[in-house]
Tab-separated table of C-alpha atoms in Angstrom:
chain	number	residue	atom	x	y	z
A	128	UNK	CA	-49.702	0.237	146.542
A	129	UNK	CA	-51.374	0.792	143.163
A	130	UNK	CA	-52.901	-2.530	142.067
A	131	UNK	CA	-54.416	-1.157	138.840
A	132	UNK	CA	-57.637	-3.122	139.319
A	133	UNK	CA	-60.028	-2.985	136.370
A	134	UNK	CA	-63.429	-1.480	137.312
A	135	UNK	CA	-66.338	-3.930	137.275
A	136	UNK	CA	-68.093	-2.312	134.308
A	137	UNK	CA	-64.869	-2.514	132.271
A	138	UNK	CA	-64.447	-6.189	133.182
A	139	UNK	CA	-67.942	-6.858	131.858
A	140	UNK	CA	-67.263	-4.913	128.657
A	141	UNK	CA	-63.945	-6.633	127.973
A	142	UNK	CA	-65.347	-10.093	128.691
A	143	UNK	CA	-68.116	-9.415	126.163
A	144	UNK	CA	-65.477	-8.522	123.561
A	145	UNK	CA	-63.307	-11.548	124.357
A	146	UNK	CA	-66.298	-13.893	124.389
A	147	UNK	CA	-67.410	-12.652	120.957
A	148	UNK	CA	-63.941	-13.381	119.561
A	149	UNK	CA	-63.863	-16.829	121.169
A	150	UNK	CA	-67.216	-17.672	119.573
A	151	UNK	CA	-65.788	-17.373	116.042
A	152	UNK	CA	-65.086	-20.709	114.377
A	153	UNK	CA	-61.628	-20.966	112.857
A	154	UNK	CA	-60.784	-22.796	109.666
A	155	UNK	CA	-57.902	-25.250	109.458
A	156	UNK	CA	-55.717	-22.870	107.439
A	157	UNK	CA	-52.270	-22.321	108.971
A	158	UNK	CA	-52.233	-18.628	108.040
A	159	UNK	CA	-55.475	-18.030	109.917
A	160	UNK	CA	-54.240	-20.118	112.859
A	161	UNK	CA	-51.105	-17.986	113.062
A	162	UNK	CA	-53.067	-14.716	113.113
A	163	UNK	CA	-55.679	-16.059	115.486
A	164	UNK	CA	-52.979	-17.510	117.728
A	165	UNK	CA	-51.388	-14.080	118.033
A	166	UNK	CA	-54.740	-12.594	119.060
A	167	UNK	CA	-55.464	-15.477	121.427
A	168	UNK	CA	-52.145	-15.047	123.225
A	169	UNK	CA	-53.193	-11.493	124.072
A	170	UNK	CA	-56.641	-12.660	125.183
A	171	UNK	CA	-55.149	-15.376	127.404
A	172	UNK	CA	-53.084	-12.762	129.203
A	173	UNK	CA	-55.879	-10.210	129.431
A	174	UNK	CA	-58.555	-12.678	130.539
A	175	UNK	CA	-56.164	-13.902	133.242
A	176	UNK	CA	-55.834	-10.334	134.518
A	177	UNK	CA	-59.606	-9.823	134.329
A	178	UNK	CA	-60.081	-13.071	136.234
A	179	UNK	CA	-57.785	-11.831	139.014
A	180	UNK	CA	-59.517	-8.446	139.036
A	181	UNK	CA	-62.963	-10.063	139.219
A	182	UNK	CA	-61.749	-12.133	142.189
A	183	UNK	CA	-60.534	-8.926	143.821
A	184	UNK	CA	-64.000	-7.351	143.498
A	185	UNK	CA	-65.674	-10.534	144.769
A	186	UNK	CA	-63.396	-10.594	147.803
A	187	UNK	CA	-64.057	-6.893	148.411
A	188	UNK	CA	-67.800	-7.524	148.300
A	189	UNK	CA	-67.557	-10.486	150.627
A	190	UNK	CA	-65.490	-8.466	153.117
A	191	UNK	CA	-67.728	-5.430	153.076
A	192	UNK	CA	-69.025	-3.906	156.277
A	193	UNK	CA	-72.617	-4.603	155.239
A	194	UNK	CA	-71.930	-8.300	154.795
A	195	UNK	CA	-70.029	-8.437	158.078
A	196	UNK	CA	-73.046	-6.921	159.822
A	197	UNK	CA	-75.363	-9.354	158.044
A	198	UNK	CA	-73.082	-12.266	158.951
A	199	UNK	CA	-73.117	-11.233	162.636
A	200	UNK	CA	-76.898	-10.733	162.666
A	201	UNK	CA	-77.467	-14.132	161.067
A	202	UNK	CA	-75.101	-15.733	163.564
A	203	UNK	CA	-76.964	-14.057	166.462
A	204	UNK	CA	-80.239	-15.505	165.203
A	205	UNK	CA	-78.642	-18.979	165.172
A	206	UNK	CA	-78.717	-19.325	161.391
A	207	UNK	CA	-76.641	-22.205	160.088
A	208	UNK	CA	-73.301	-21.555	158.427
A	209	UNK	CA	-74.699	-22.972	155.194
A	210	UNK	CA	-77.648	-20.552	155.282
A	211	UNK	CA	-75.349	-17.606	156.001
A	212	UNK	CA	-72.986	-18.573	153.168
A	213	UNK	CA	-75.900	-19.036	150.757
A	214	UNK	CA	-77.201	-15.590	151.609
A	215	UNK	CA	-73.776	-14.000	151.121
A	216	UNK	CA	-73.282	-15.888	147.833
A	217	UNK	CA	-76.605	-14.587	146.549
A	218	UNK	CA	-75.672	-11.016	147.470
A	219	UNK	CA	-72.349	-11.373	145.611
A	220	UNK	CA	-73.789	-13.243	142.618
A	221	UNK	CA	-72.801	-10.631	140.018
A	222	UNK	CA	-69.176	-10.554	141.148
A	223	UNK	CA	-69.085	-14.360	141.302
A	224	UNK	CA	-70.543	-14.496	137.775
A	225	UNK	CA	-67.732	-12.267	136.473
A	226	UNK	CA	-65.145	-14.497	138.183
A	227	UNK	CA	-66.657	-17.602	136.566
A	228	UNK	CA	-66.966	-15.941	133.158
A	229	UNK	CA	-63.396	-14.613	133.214
A	230	UNK	CA	-62.132	-18.072	134.149
A	231	UNK	CA	-64.131	-19.647	131.304
A	232	UNK	CA	-62.813	-17.106	128.791
A	233	UNK	CA	-59.257	-17.705	129.983
A	234	UNK	CA	-59.574	-21.484	129.673
A	235	UNK	CA	-61.316	-21.287	126.307
A	236	UNK	CA	-58.671	-18.941	124.891
A	237	UNK	CA	-55.950	-21.261	126.190
A	238	UNK	CA	-57.556	-24.302	124.545
A	239	UNK	CA	-58.098	-22.433	121.288
A	240	UNK	CA	-54.455	-21.341	121.318
A	241	UNK	CA	-53.471	-25.012	121.661
A	242	UNK	CA	-55.675	-25.782	118.656
A	243	UNK	CA	-53.890	-23.091	116.631
A	244	UNK	CA	-50.550	-24.643	117.535
A	245	UNK	CA	-51.854	-28.021	116.380
A	246	UNK	CA	-53.035	-26.588	113.041
A	247	UNK	CA	-49.677	-24.883	112.473
A	248	UNK	CA	-47.793	-28.067	113.386
A	249	UNK	CA	-49.933	-30.046	110.943
A	250	UNK	CA	-49.135	-27.545	108.177
A	251	UNK	CA	-45.407	-27.811	108.944
A	252	UNK	CA	-45.571	-31.590	108.643
A	253	UNK	CA	-47.490	-31.325	105.389
A	254	UNK	CA	-44.834	-28.907	104.081
A	255	UNK	CA	-42.131	-31.440	104.925
A	256	UNK	CA	-44.049	-34.085	103.003
A	257	UNK	CA	-44.761	-31.705	100.115
A	258	UNK	CA	-48.555	-31.853	100.584
A	259	UNK	CA	-49.215	-28.413	102.022
A	260	UNK	CA	-51.170	-26.003	99.831
A	261	UNK	CA	-51.320	-22.441	101.205
A	262	UNK	CA	-54.684	-20.706	101.327
A	263	UNK	CA	-55.451	-18.753	98.158
A	264	UNK	CA	-55.843	-15.085	99.174
A	265	UNK	CA	-58.395	-14.067	96.541
């Protein structure tokens, strides 16, 4: 089965690009909200895929033979489950970071998309009331 999992370095690169876009402050102009909303819809979908892919790599790391050996050795030395889990978490910190970052980007893009919808809805209401003035494209 071909899962088409994004390589870790590509996840990092794409999250940097998405995060840069999400850091841009939007005006309250409906035209900008419409364009940004279109872009955000793509980023919501892509960040969701990157989130799943980052989880895949985290799970792969946590199931690796090296970690299984480490887990068994720690168990043999009577280490506590909490100590073993902390050690494994620290060894998988980069993959866990990508999972957390992808989730944050996905949630942020989703919230920003909701904001765009609100701005567009406000403009529609203003148009109904005859108070909407489109942005001057000069």
